[in-house]
Amino acid sequence: MKRATDRTGLAIVLSLVALALFDGMGLIIKLLSADYSAAELSAWRNIFGLIPALIALSTSRKWRETGRRFRIRQWKLALSRGAIVTFAQLFFYLSLGRMDFATASTITYANALFMTALAVPLLGEVVGWVRWGAVMVGFAGVVLVMQPGSDTFSTDALYPLGAAFMYALVAVTARMFDEDVPSPLVSFYSNAAAMVGSVILALALGGFSPVAMADIPWLMAMGAFGGTAVLIIVVSQRMTEQANLAPFSYFGIPFAFLLGWLFFGETPWDALFPGAILIAAGGLLIVWRERRKEGG
C-alpha cells in the first residue's frame, strides 16, 4: 500500500537534483584536499551546511503549523544519525583526496545494497532470495572495483566502502521518524549533530589550518551544496519508497566518470569496469524484484 506522502515523480526529480549537488560538493572537496584535511573539510561543510538547513526549517509550513517546536520524540535517533554522518563524511572525504573521483564515488554506490540488508533488522522488511542474490551481484562489482589482491589495490578503497555503509544507515533510519515530523527538522538535527561532531574530530586530529581568502567561497559552496542535497534527499526518501529512487541514483556513476575526466583528467576505465556495471545491475535487480512483488 502506498504511503500518504507517496509522490514518486517529484521524489525522482528531487533525487536527481541532490545527485548533482553531491557531485558538485565532491569536486570541491577533491580540489581543496591538497590544502585541508578531510576532518577540516567535513567541519567546514557542516558549518556552512547548517545555513540551508536553517533556511529550510524557517520556511517550512509544516514546522510553523506545529508551533515551531524543536523537540521531537525520536531526538536521540536524530542526533545519532548526525554522529554517523560525521564519520561517513570523514571516510568519503579521505577517499576523494586519495583516489580517482569516479572510483571513490562508484564504490559509495554500494549504499543501495547496504540499505537492502539494513532494512531487515531496522525496518522489519522481508528480503527474499532474489534480492539477496542482487546484493551479492552488487558486492561482486564492488570487489572488482576495489581489486583486492592486485598490484593496484589500496586500503584507501575501504574508506568509500565504509562511507557507503554509514550513508545507508542514515538513509534507512530516515524512514523511522514519525510522519508528522517535518523533514527540514530531521535534517537540521542531523546537520547540527554532524557539525558538532566534525568540529570536535577536526580539533582532535590536528586542528584547523589557516583558511586562504580565495578558498572561503569554495568552502561556502561546498557547505551549501552538501546541506541542500541532504535536505532534498531526506524529503525525497520520505515521499516514496527507496525502490522507486534507486534506478535513478545510478546515473551518478557515468556522471562521476565524466566529471573526473573533465576536471581532473582521470580516466580509470580498468578500475571501474565491469565492476560498476555489476554494482548498478545489483541495485536494479532489487528494484525489479520490488516491482514484481508490488504487482503480485
PDB file of C-alpha atoms in Angstrom:
ATOM      1  CA  MET A   1       0.000   0.000   0.000  1.00  0.00           C
ATOM      2  CA  LYS A   2       1.329   3.447  -0.878  1.00  0.00           C
ATOM      3  CA  ARG A   3       2.112   5.885   1.865  1.00  0.00           C
ATOM      4  CA  ALA A   4       0.012   9.042   2.074  1.00  0.00           C
ATOM      5  CA  THR A   5       3.030  11.113   1.143  1.00  0.00           C
ATOM      6  CA  ASP A   6       3.956   8.989  -1.897  1.00  0.00           C
ATOM      7  CA  ARG A   7       4.649  11.367  -4.791  1.00  0.00           C
ATOM      8  CA  THR A   8       7.081   9.340  -6.840  1.00  0.00           C
ATOM      9  CA  GLY A   9       7.607  11.644  -9.829  1.00  0.00           C
ATOM     10  CA  LEU A  10       8.595  14.643  -7.751  1.00  0.00           C
ATOM     11  CA  ALA A  11      10.739  12.457  -5.488  1.00  0.00           C
ATOM     12  CA  ILE A  12      12.723  11.204  -8.506  1.00  0.00           C
ATOM     13  CA  VAL A  13      13.346  14.743  -9.774  1.00  0.00           C
ATOM     14  CA  LEU A  14      14.480  15.822  -6.310  1.00  0.00           C
ATOM     15  CA  SER A  15      16.841  12.855  -6.011  1.00  0.00           C
ATOM     16  CA  LEU A  16      18.494  13.769  -9.336  1.00  0.00           C
ATOM     17  CA  VAL A  17      18.945  17.369  -8.192  1.00  0.00           C
ATOM     18  CA  ALA A  18      20.516  16.086  -4.968  1.00  0.00           C
ATOM     19  CA  LEU A  19      22.832  13.856  -7.003  1.00  0.00           C
ATOM     20  CA  ALA A  20      24.115  16.844  -8.993  1.00  0.00           C
ATOM     21  CA  LEU A  21      24.642  18.853  -5.797  1.00  0.00           C
ATOM     22  CA  PHE A  22      26.530  15.987  -4.139  1.00  0.00           C
ATOM     23  CA  ASP A  23      28.831  15.675  -7.156  1.00  0.00           C
ATOM     24  CA  GLY A  24      29.475  19.422  -7.083  1.00  0.00           C
ATOM     25  CA  MET A  25      30.345  19.157  -3.409  1.00  0.00           C
ATOM     26  CA  GLY A  26      32.662  16.214  -4.123  1.00  0.00           C
ATOM     27  CA  LEU A  27      34.532  18.120  -6.813  1.00  0.00           C
ATOM     28  CA  ILE A  28      35.189  20.993  -4.397  1.00  0.00           C
ATOM     29  CA  ILE A  29      36.356  18.583  -1.689  1.00  0.00           C
ATOM     30  CA  LYS A  30      38.822  16.928  -4.063  1.00  0.00           C
ATOM     31  CA  LEU A  31      40.038  20.344  -5.196  1.00  0.00           C
ATOM     32  CA  LEU A  32      40.664  21.508  -1.612  1.00  0.00           C
ATOM     33  CA  SER A  33      42.069  18.214  -0.314  1.00  0.00           C
ATOM     34  CA  ALA A  34      45.616  19.297  -1.131  1.00  0.00           C
ATOM     35  CA  ASP A  35      45.400  22.149   1.410  1.00  0.00           C
ATOM     36  CA  TYR A  36      42.957  20.931   4.076  1.00  0.00           C
ATOM     37  CA  SER A  37      42.463  17.620   5.866  1.00  0.00           C
ATOM     38  CA  ALA A  38      39.325  15.530   5.433  1.00  0.00           C
ATOM     39  CA  ALA A  39      38.301  16.307   9.022  1.00  0.00           C
ATOM     40  CA  GLU A  40      38.633  20.055   8.393  1.00  0.00           C
ATOM     41  CA  LEU A  41      36.628  19.871   5.184  1.00  0.00           C
ATOM     42  CA  SER A  42      33.929  17.880   6.958  1.00  0.00           C
ATOM     43  CA  ALA A  43      33.731  20.532   9.674  1.00  0.00           C
ATOM     44  CA  TRP A  44      33.506  23.417   7.190  1.00  0.00           C
ATOM     45  CA  ARG A  45      30.950  21.539   5.125  1.00  0.00           C
ATOM     46  CA  ASN A  46      28.718  21.111   8.182  1.00  0.00           C
ATOM     47  CA  ILE A  47      29.211  24.656   9.465  1.00  0.00           C
ATOM     48  CA  PHE A  48      28.144  26.217   6.177  1.00  0.00           C
ATOM     49  CA  GLY A  49      25.691  23.383   5.506  1.00  0.00           C
ATOM     50  CA  LEU A  50      23.709  24.393   8.576  1.00  0.00           C
ATOM     51  CA  ILE A  51      22.615  27.573   6.775  1.00  0.00           C
ATOM     52  CA  PRO A  52      20.372  25.884   4.141  1.00  0.00           C
ATOM     53  CA  ALA A  53      19.056  23.589   6.884  1.00  0.00           C
ATOM     54  CA  LEU A  54      18.013  26.627   8.959  1.00  0.00           C
ATOM     55  CA  ILE A  55      16.516  28.413   5.952  1.00  0.00           C
ATOM     56  CA  ALA A  56      14.505  25.327   5.001  1.00  0.00           C
ATOM     57  CA  LEU A  57      13.312  24.886   8.560  1.00  0.00           C
ATOM     58  CA  SER A  58      12.277  28.515   8.996  1.00  0.00           C
ATOM     59  CA  THR A  59      10.274  28.426   5.755  1.00  0.00           C
ATOM     60  CA  SER A  60       8.667  25.044   6.448  1.00  0.00           C
ATOM     61  CA  ARG A  61       4.905  25.398   6.547  1.00  0.00           C
ATOM     62  CA  LYS A  62       4.551  22.101   8.378  1.00  0.00           C
ATOM     63  CA  TRP A  63       7.008  23.233  11.074  1.00  0.00           C
ATOM     64  CA  ARG A  64       5.144  26.525  11.550  1.00  0.00           C
ATOM     65  CA  GLU A  65       1.829  24.695  11.832  1.00  0.00           C
ATOM     66  CA  THR A  66       3.227  22.536  14.631  1.00  0.00           C
ATOM     67  CA  GLY A  67       4.172  25.623  16.636  1.00  0.00           C
ATOM     68  CA  ARG A  68       7.849  25.784  15.577  1.00  0.00           C
ATOM     69  CA  ARG A  69       8.733  23.074  18.065  1.00  0.00           C
ATOM     70  CA  PHE A  70      12.317  21.835  18.035  1.00  0.00           C
ATOM     71  CA  ARG A  71      11.749  18.866  20.279  1.00  0.00           C
ATOM     72  CA  ILE A  72      10.827  15.599  18.577  1.00  0.00           C
ATOM     73  CA  ARG A  73      10.016  12.252  20.090  1.00  0.00           C
ATOM     74  CA  GLN A  74      12.937  10.492  18.367  1.00  0.00           C
ATOM     75  CA  TRP A  75      15.555  13.145  19.169  1.00  0.00           C
ATOM     76  CA  LYS A  76      18.087  10.501  20.171  1.00  0.00           C
ATOM     77  CA  LEU A  77      17.739   8.863  16.776  1.00  0.00           C
ATOM     78  CA  ALA A  78      18.126  12.228  15.053  1.00  0.00           C
ATOM     79  CA  LEU A  79      21.323  13.042  16.942  1.00  0.00           C
ATOM     80  CA  SER A  80      22.680   9.540  16.400  1.00  0.00           C
ATOM     81  CA  ARG A  81      22.227   9.979  12.647  1.00  0.00           C
ATOM     82  CA  GLY A  82      24.331  13.121  12.870  1.00  0.00           C
ATOM     83  CA  ALA A  83      27.115  11.218  14.626  1.00  0.00           C
ATOM     84  CA  ILE A  84      27.052   8.570  11.901  1.00  0.00           C
ATOM     85  CA  VAL A  85      27.186  11.265   9.225  1.00  0.00           C
ATOM     86  CA  THR A  86      30.323  12.695  10.888  1.00  0.00           C
ATOM     87  CA  PHE A  87      32.291   9.505  10.276  1.00  0.00           C
ATOM     88  CA  ALA A  88      30.683   8.808   6.894  1.00  0.00           C
ATOM     89  CA  GLN A  89      31.888  12.210   5.716  1.00  0.00           C
ATOM     90  CA  LEU A  90      35.376  11.655   7.115  1.00  0.00           C
ATOM     91  CA  PHE A  91      35.741   8.354   5.257  1.00  0.00           C
ATOM     92  CA  PHE A  92      34.299   9.666   1.993  1.00  0.00           C
ATOM     93  CA  TYR A  93      36.355  12.864   2.030  1.00  0.00           C
ATOM     94  CA  LEU A  94      39.511  10.855   2.723  1.00  0.00           C
ATOM     95  CA  SER A  95      38.758   8.701  -0.321  1.00  0.00           C
ATOM     96  CA  LEU A  96      38.179  11.734  -2.555  1.00  0.00           C
ATOM     97  CA  GLY A  97      41.585  13.100  -1.630  1.00  0.00           C
ATOM     98  CA  ARG A  98      43.387   9.806  -2.236  1.00  0.00           C
ATOM     99  CA  MET A  99      41.542   8.128  -5.127  1.00  0.00           C
ATOM    100  CA  ASP A 100      40.177   8.950  -8.547  1.00  0.00           C
ATOM    101  CA  PHE A 101      36.925  10.873  -8.234  1.00  0.00           C
ATOM    102  CA  ALA A 102      34.862   8.346 -10.213  1.00  0.00           C
ATOM    103  CA  THR A 103      36.323   5.314  -8.419  1.00  0.00           C
ATOM    104  CA  ALA A 104      35.626   6.679  -4.930  1.00  0.00           C
ATOM    105  CA  SER A 105      32.140   7.789  -5.956  1.00  0.00           C
ATOM    106  CA  THR A 106      31.317   4.455  -7.596  1.00  0.00           C
ATOM    107  CA  ILE A 107      32.221   2.402  -4.517  1.00  0.00           C
ATOM    108  CA  THR A 108      29.861   4.525  -2.403  1.00  0.00           C
ATOM    109  CA  TYR A 109      27.001   3.331  -4.614  1.00  0.00           C
ATOM    110  CA  ALA A 110      27.180   0.125  -2.604  1.00  0.00           C
ATOM    111  CA  ASN A 111      24.973   2.031  -0.157  1.00  0.00           C
ATOM    112  CA  ALA A 112      21.880   0.822  -2.060  1.00  0.00           C
ATOM    113  CA  LEU A 113      22.967  -2.748  -1.393  1.00  0.00           C
ATOM    114  CA  PHE A 114      23.647  -1.993   2.253  1.00  0.00           C
ATOM    115  CA  MET A 115      20.201  -0.420   2.530  1.00  0.00           C
ATOM    116  CA  THR A 116      18.578  -3.668   1.434  1.00  0.00           C
ATOM    117  CA  ALA A 117      20.448  -5.593   4.114  1.00  0.00           C
ATOM    118  CA  LEU A 118      19.840  -2.981   6.828  1.00  0.00           C
ATOM    119  CA  ALA A 119      16.110  -2.799   6.091  1.00  0.00           C
ATOM    120  CA  VAL A 120      15.746  -6.302   7.558  1.00  0.00           C
ATOM    121  CA  PRO A 121      16.790  -5.591  11.175  1.00  0.00           C
ATOM    122  CA  LEU A 122      15.855  -1.902  11.259  1.00  0.00           C
ATOM    123  CA  LEU A 123      12.552  -1.751   9.358  1.00  0.00           C
ATOM    124  CA  GLY A 124      11.440  -5.364   9.664  1.00  0.00           C
ATOM    125  CA  GLU A 125      11.337  -5.888   5.904  1.00  0.00           C
ATOM    126  CA  VAL A 126      11.433  -9.409   4.488  1.00  0.00           C
ATOM    127  CA  VAL A 127      14.179  -9.898   1.892  1.00  0.00           C
ATOM    128  CA  GLY A 128      13.828 -12.926  -0.374  1.00  0.00           C
ATOM    129  CA  TRP A 129      16.479 -14.886  -2.212  1.00  0.00           C
ATOM    130  CA  VAL A 130      16.218 -12.750  -5.362  1.00  0.00           C
ATOM    131  CA  ARG A 131      17.088  -9.564  -3.502  1.00  0.00           C
ATOM    132  CA  TRP A 132      19.853 -11.294  -1.550  1.00  0.00           C
ATOM    133  CA  GLY A 133      21.196 -12.550  -4.872  1.00  0.00           C
ATOM    134  CA  ALA A 134      21.093  -8.984  -6.187  1.00  0.00           C
ATOM    135  CA  VAL A 135      23.065  -7.826  -3.165  1.00  0.00           C
ATOM    136  CA  MET A 136      25.704 -10.467  -3.890  1.00  0.00           C
ATOM    137  CA  VAL A 137      25.933  -9.386  -7.545  1.00  0.00           C
ATOM    138  CA  GLY A 138      26.378  -5.774  -6.472  1.00  0.00           C
ATOM    139  CA  PHE A 139      29.062  -6.625  -3.955  1.00  0.00           C
ATOM    140  CA  ALA A 140      30.887  -8.664  -6.599  1.00  0.00           C
ATOM    141  CA  GLY A 141      31.007  -5.409  -8.561  1.00  0.00           C
ATOM    142  CA  VAL A 142      32.387  -3.572  -5.539  1.00  0.00           C
ATOM    143  CA  VAL A 143      35.128  -6.186  -5.185  1.00  0.00           C
ATOM    144  CA  LEU A 144      36.047  -5.793  -8.865  1.00  0.00           C
ATOM    145  CA  VAL A 145      36.297  -2.018  -8.494  1.00  0.00           C
ATOM    146  CA  MET A 146      38.380  -2.296  -5.321  1.00  0.00           C
ATOM    147  CA  GLN A 147      40.611  -5.019  -6.911  1.00  0.00           C
ATOM    148  CA  PRO A 148      41.855  -6.677  -3.704  1.00  0.00           C
ATOM    149  CA  GLY A 149      44.938  -8.826  -4.231  1.00  0.00           C
ATOM    150  CA  SER A 150      46.074  -6.874  -7.279  1.00  0.00           C
ATOM    151  CA  ASP A 151      49.103  -4.620  -7.527  1.00  0.00           C
ATOM    152  CA  THR A 152      46.801  -1.612  -7.808  1.00  0.00           C
ATOM    153  CA  PHE A 153      44.788  -2.378  -4.659  1.00  0.00           C
ATOM    154  CA  SER A 154      44.963   0.208  -1.909  1.00  0.00           C
ATOM    155  CA  THR A 155      43.440   0.151   1.549  1.00  0.00           C
ATOM    156  CA  ASP A 156      42.148   3.622   0.654  1.00  0.00           C
ATOM    157  CA  ALA A 157      39.334   1.790  -1.169  1.00  0.00           C
ATOM    158  CA  LEU A 158      37.971   0.737   2.219  1.00  0.00           C
ATOM    159  CA  TYR A 159      37.141   4.356   3.039  1.00  0.00           C
ATOM    160  CA  PRO A 160      34.337   4.819   0.465  1.00  0.00           C
ATOM    161  CA  LEU A 161      33.008   1.355   1.321  1.00  0.00           C
ATOM    162  CA  GLY A 162      32.764   2.324   4.991  1.00  0.00           C
ATOM    163  CA  ALA A 163      31.138   5.595   3.979  1.00  0.00           C
ATOM    164  CA  ALA A 164      28.609   3.675   1.859  1.00  0.00           C
ATOM    165  CA  PHE A 165      27.584   1.566   4.840  1.00  0.00           C
ATOM    166  CA  MET A 166      27.156   4.603   7.085  1.00  0.00           C
ATOM    167  CA  TYR A 167      25.248   6.614   4.482  1.00  0.00           C
ATOM    168  CA  ALA A 168      22.948   3.601   4.006  1.00  0.00           C
ATOM    169  CA  LEU A 169      22.342   3.503   7.747  1.00  0.00           C
ATOM    170  CA  VAL A 170      21.417   7.181   7.698  1.00  0.00           C
ATOM    171  CA  ALA A 171      19.099   6.694   4.710  1.00  0.00           C
ATOM    172  CA  VAL A 172      17.236   3.727   6.194  1.00  0.00           C
ATOM    173  CA  THR A 173      16.712   5.425   9.538  1.00  0.00           C
ATOM    174  CA  ALA A 174      15.138   8.435   7.785  1.00  0.00           C
ATOM    175  CA  ARG A 175      12.012   6.293   7.425  1.00  0.00           C
ATOM    176  CA  MET A 176      11.852   5.599  11.162  1.00  0.00           C
ATOM    177  CA  PHE A 177      10.664   9.088  12.123  1.00  0.00           C
ATOM    178  CA  ASP A 178       7.021   9.872  12.832  1.00  0.00           C
ATOM    179  CA  GLU A 179       5.070  11.073   9.802  1.00  0.00           C
ATOM    180  CA  ASP A 180       4.221  14.376  11.476  1.00  0.00           C
ATOM    181  CA  VAL A 181       7.893  15.353  11.953  1.00  0.00           C
ATOM    182  CA  PRO A 182       8.863  17.916   9.271  1.00  0.00           C
ATOM    183  CA  SER A 183      11.710  16.758   7.030  1.00  0.00           C
ATOM    184  CA  PRO A 184      13.631  20.058   7.497  1.00  0.00           C
ATOM    185  CA  LEU A 185      13.626  19.438  11.254  1.00  0.00           C
ATOM    186  CA  VAL A 186      15.069  15.937  10.759  1.00  0.00           C
ATOM    187  CA  SER A 187      17.737  17.425   8.508  1.00  0.00           C
ATOM    188  CA  PHE A 188      18.505  20.192  10.997  1.00  0.00           C
ATOM    189  CA  TYR A 189      19.017  17.755  13.855  1.00  0.00           C
ATOM    190  CA  SER A 190      21.389  15.587  11.827  1.00  0.00           C
ATOM    191  CA  ASN A 191      23.301  18.549  10.403  1.00  0.00           C
ATOM    192  CA  ALA A 192      23.710  20.210  13.800  1.00  0.00           C
ATOM    193  CA  ALA A 193      24.928  16.989  15.408  1.00  0.00           C
ATOM    194  CA  ALA A 194      27.305  16.360  12.498  1.00  0.00           C
ATOM    195  CA  MET A 195      28.636  19.918  12.797  1.00  0.00           C
ATOM    196  CA  VAL A 196      29.478  19.491  16.487  1.00  0.00           C
ATOM    197  CA  GLY A 197      30.951  16.042  15.884  1.00  0.00           C
ATOM    198  CA  SER A 198      33.079  17.089  12.912  1.00  0.00           C
ATOM    199  CA  VAL A 199      34.478  20.162  14.680  1.00  0.00           C
ATOM    200  CA  ILE A 200      35.477  18.010  17.671  1.00  0.00           C
ATOM    201  CA  LEU A 201      37.005  15.452  15.310  1.00  0.00           C
ATOM    202  CA  ALA A 202      38.960  18.109  13.399  1.00  0.00           C
ATOM    203  CA  LEU A 203      40.351  19.572  16.632  1.00  0.00           C
ATOM    204  CA  ALA A 204      41.292  16.100  17.870  1.00  0.00           C
ATOM    205  CA  LEU A 205      43.099  15.247  14.620  1.00  0.00           C
ATOM    206  CA  GLY A 206      45.338  18.293  14.463  1.00  0.00           C
ATOM    207  CA  GLY A 207      43.140  21.365  14.448  1.00  0.00           C
ATOM    208  CA  PHE A 208      42.277  23.804  11.684  1.00  0.00           C
ATOM    209  CA  SER A 209      44.627  25.197   9.067  1.00  0.00           C
ATOM    210  CA  PRO A 210      44.583  28.924   8.226  1.00  0.00           C
ATOM    211  CA  VAL A 211      41.955  29.492   5.540  1.00  0.00           C
ATOM    212  CA  ALA A 212      43.001  31.427   2.448  1.00  0.00           C
ATOM    213  CA  MET A 213      40.573  34.171   1.429  1.00  0.00           C
ATOM    214  CA  ALA A 214      40.287  32.659  -2.052  1.00  0.00           C
ATOM    215  CA  ASP A 215      39.069  29.380  -0.528  1.00  0.00           C
ATOM    216  CA  ILE A 216      36.216  30.867   1.506  1.00  0.00           C
ATOM    217  CA  PRO A 217      33.743  30.949  -1.432  1.00  0.00           C
ATOM    218  CA  TRP A 218      34.645  27.327  -2.214  1.00  0.00           C
ATOM    219  CA  LEU A 219      34.059  26.269   1.381  1.00  0.00           C
ATOM    220  CA  MET A 220      30.744  28.094   1.452  1.00  0.00           C
ATOM    221  CA  ALA A 221      29.659  26.495  -1.837  1.00  0.00           C
ATOM    222  CA  MET A 222      30.715  23.077  -0.535  1.00  0.00           C
ATOM    223  CA  GLY A 223      28.548  23.509   2.546  1.00  0.00           C
ATOM    224  CA  ALA A 224      25.619  24.925   0.599  1.00  0.00           C
ATOM    225  CA  PHE A 225      25.691  22.106  -1.958  1.00  0.00           C
ATOM    226  CA  GLY A 226      26.009  19.396   0.680  1.00  0.00           C
ATOM    227  CA  GLY A 227      23.471  20.855   3.102  1.00  0.00           C
ATOM    228  CA  THR A 228      20.883  21.399   0.388  1.00  0.00           C
ATOM    229  CA  ALA A 229      21.453  17.942  -1.085  1.00  0.00           C
ATOM    230  CA  VAL A 230      20.971  16.225   2.276  1.00  0.00           C
ATOM    231  CA  LEU A 231      17.722  18.095   2.840  1.00  0.00           C
ATOM    232  CA  ILE A 232      16.450  17.158  -0.613  1.00  0.00           C
ATOM    233  CA  ILE A 233      17.399  13.517  -0.058  1.00  0.00           C
ATOM    234  CA  VAL A 234      15.505  13.394   3.244  1.00  0.00           C
ATOM    235  CA  VAL A 235      12.436  14.903   1.589  1.00  0.00           C
ATOM    236  CA  SER A 236      12.540  12.544  -1.407  1.00  0.00           C
ATOM    237  CA  GLN A 237      13.080   9.427   0.734  1.00  0.00           C
ATOM    238  CA  ARG A 238      10.078  10.290   2.862  1.00  0.00           C
ATOM    239  CA  MET A 239       7.888  10.904  -0.213  1.00  0.00           C
ATOM    240  CA  THR A 240       8.243   7.444  -1.731  1.00  0.00           C
ATOM    241  CA  GLU A 241       9.816   4.016  -1.310  1.00  0.00           C
ATOM    242  CA  GLN A 242      13.568   3.688  -1.791  1.00  0.00           C
ATOM    243  CA  ALA A 243      12.990   1.171  -4.591  1.00  0.00           C
ATOM    244  CA  ASN A 244      11.447   3.944  -6.700  1.00  0.00           C
ATOM    245  CA  LEU A 245      14.525   6.143  -6.383  1.00  0.00           C
ATOM    246  CA  ALA A 246      17.320   3.583  -6.676  1.00  0.00           C
ATOM    247  CA  PRO A 247      17.362   3.209 -10.512  1.00  0.00           C
ATOM    248  CA  PHE A 248      17.965   6.900 -10.993  1.00  0.00           C
ATOM    249  CA  SER A 249      20.769   7.113  -8.451  1.00  0.00           C
ATOM    250  CA  TYR A 250      22.975   5.017 -10.750  1.00  0.00           C
ATOM    251  CA  PHE A 251      23.088   7.884 -13.230  1.00  0.00           C
ATOM    252  CA  GLY A 252      25.744   9.146 -10.829  1.00  0.00           C
ATOM    253  CA  ILE A 253      28.311   6.526 -11.934  1.00  0.00           C
ATOM    254  CA  PRO A 254      28.812   7.733 -15.553  1.00  0.00           C
ATOM    255  CA  PHE A 255      28.296  11.311 -14.389  1.00  0.00           C
ATOM    256  CA  ALA A 256      31.121  10.969 -11.838  1.00  0.00           C
ATOM    257  CA  PHE A 257      33.359   9.483 -14.533  1.00  0.00           C
ATOM    258  CA  LEU A 258      32.590  12.436 -16.816  1.00  0.00           C
ATOM    259  CA  LEU A 259      33.286  14.989 -14.083  1.00  0.00           C
ATOM    260  CA  GLY A 260      36.535  13.290 -13.059  1.00  0.00           C
ATOM    261  CA  TRP A 261      37.684  13.362 -16.674  1.00  0.00           C
ATOM    262  CA  LEU A 262      36.658  16.988 -17.278  1.00  0.00           C
ATOM    263  CA  PHE A 263      38.078  18.497 -14.088  1.00  0.00           C
ATOM    264  CA  PHE A 264      40.981  16.215 -13.152  1.00  0.00           C
ATOM    265  CA  GLY A 265      41.878  14.383 -16.350  1.00  0.00           C
ATOM    266  CA  GLU A 266      41.091  10.992 -14.764  1.00  0.00           C
ATOM    267  CA  THR A 267      40.087   8.008 -16.933  1.00  0.00           C
ATOM    268  CA  PRO A 268      40.029   4.949 -14.616  1.00  0.00           C
ATOM    269  CA  TRP A 269      38.466   2.550 -17.139  1.00  0.00           C
ATOM    270  CA  ASP A 270      40.291  -0.525 -15.855  1.00  0.00           C
ATOM    271  CA  ALA A 271      39.329   0.172 -12.243  1.00  0.00           C
ATOM    272  CA  LEU A 272      35.662   0.923 -12.892  1.00  0.00           C
ATOM    273  CA  PHE A 273      34.546  -1.662 -15.435  1.00  0.00           C
ATOM    274  CA  PRO A 274      32.958  -4.176 -15.369  1.00  0.00           C
ATOM    275  CA  GLY A 275      32.595  -3.671 -11.586  1.00  0.00           C
ATOM    276  CA  ALA A 276      30.495  -0.512 -11.908  1.00  0.00           C
ATOM    277  CA  ILE A 277      28.084  -2.345 -14.211  1.00  0.00           C
ATOM    278  CA  LEU A 278      27.606  -5.122 -11.641  1.00  0.00           C
ATOM    279  CA  ILE A 279      27.005  -2.590  -8.857  1.00  0.00           C
ATOM    280  CA  ALA A 280      24.269  -0.945 -10.919  1.00  0.00           C
ATOM    281  CA  ALA A 281      22.892  -4.338 -12.015  1.00  0.00           C
ATOM    282  CA  GLY A 282      22.591  -5.485  -8.400  1.00  0.00           C
ATOM    283  CA  GLY A 283      20.695  -2.363  -7.430  1.00  0.00           C
ATOM    284  CA  LEU A 284      18.416  -2.531 -10.457  1.00  0.00           C
ATOM    285  CA  LEU A 285      17.657  -6.204  -9.798  1.00  0.00           C
ATOM    286  CA  ILE A 286      16.493  -5.229  -6.320  1.00  0.00           C
ATOM    287  CA  VAL A 287      14.193  -2.628  -7.872  1.00  0.00           C
ATOM    288  CA  TRP A 288      12.830  -5.136 -10.403  1.00  0.00           C
ATOM    289  CA  ARG A 289      12.034  -7.563  -7.601  1.00  0.00           C
ATOM    290  CA  GLU A 290      10.235  -4.825  -5.663  1.00  0.00           C
ATOM    291  CA  ARG A 291       8.105  -4.043  -8.702  1.00  0.00           C
ATOM    292  CA  ARG A 292       7.193  -7.717  -9.194  1.00  0.00           C
ATOM    293  CA  LYS A 293       6.290  -8.067  -5.529  1.00  0.00           C
ATOM    294  CA  GLU A 294       4.062  -4.981  -5.588  1.00  0.00           C
ATOM    295  CA  GLY A 295       2.358  -6.250  -8.719  1.00  0.00           C
ATOM    296  CA  GLY A 296       1.548  -9.556  -7.023  1.00  0.00           C
TER     297      GLY A 296
END
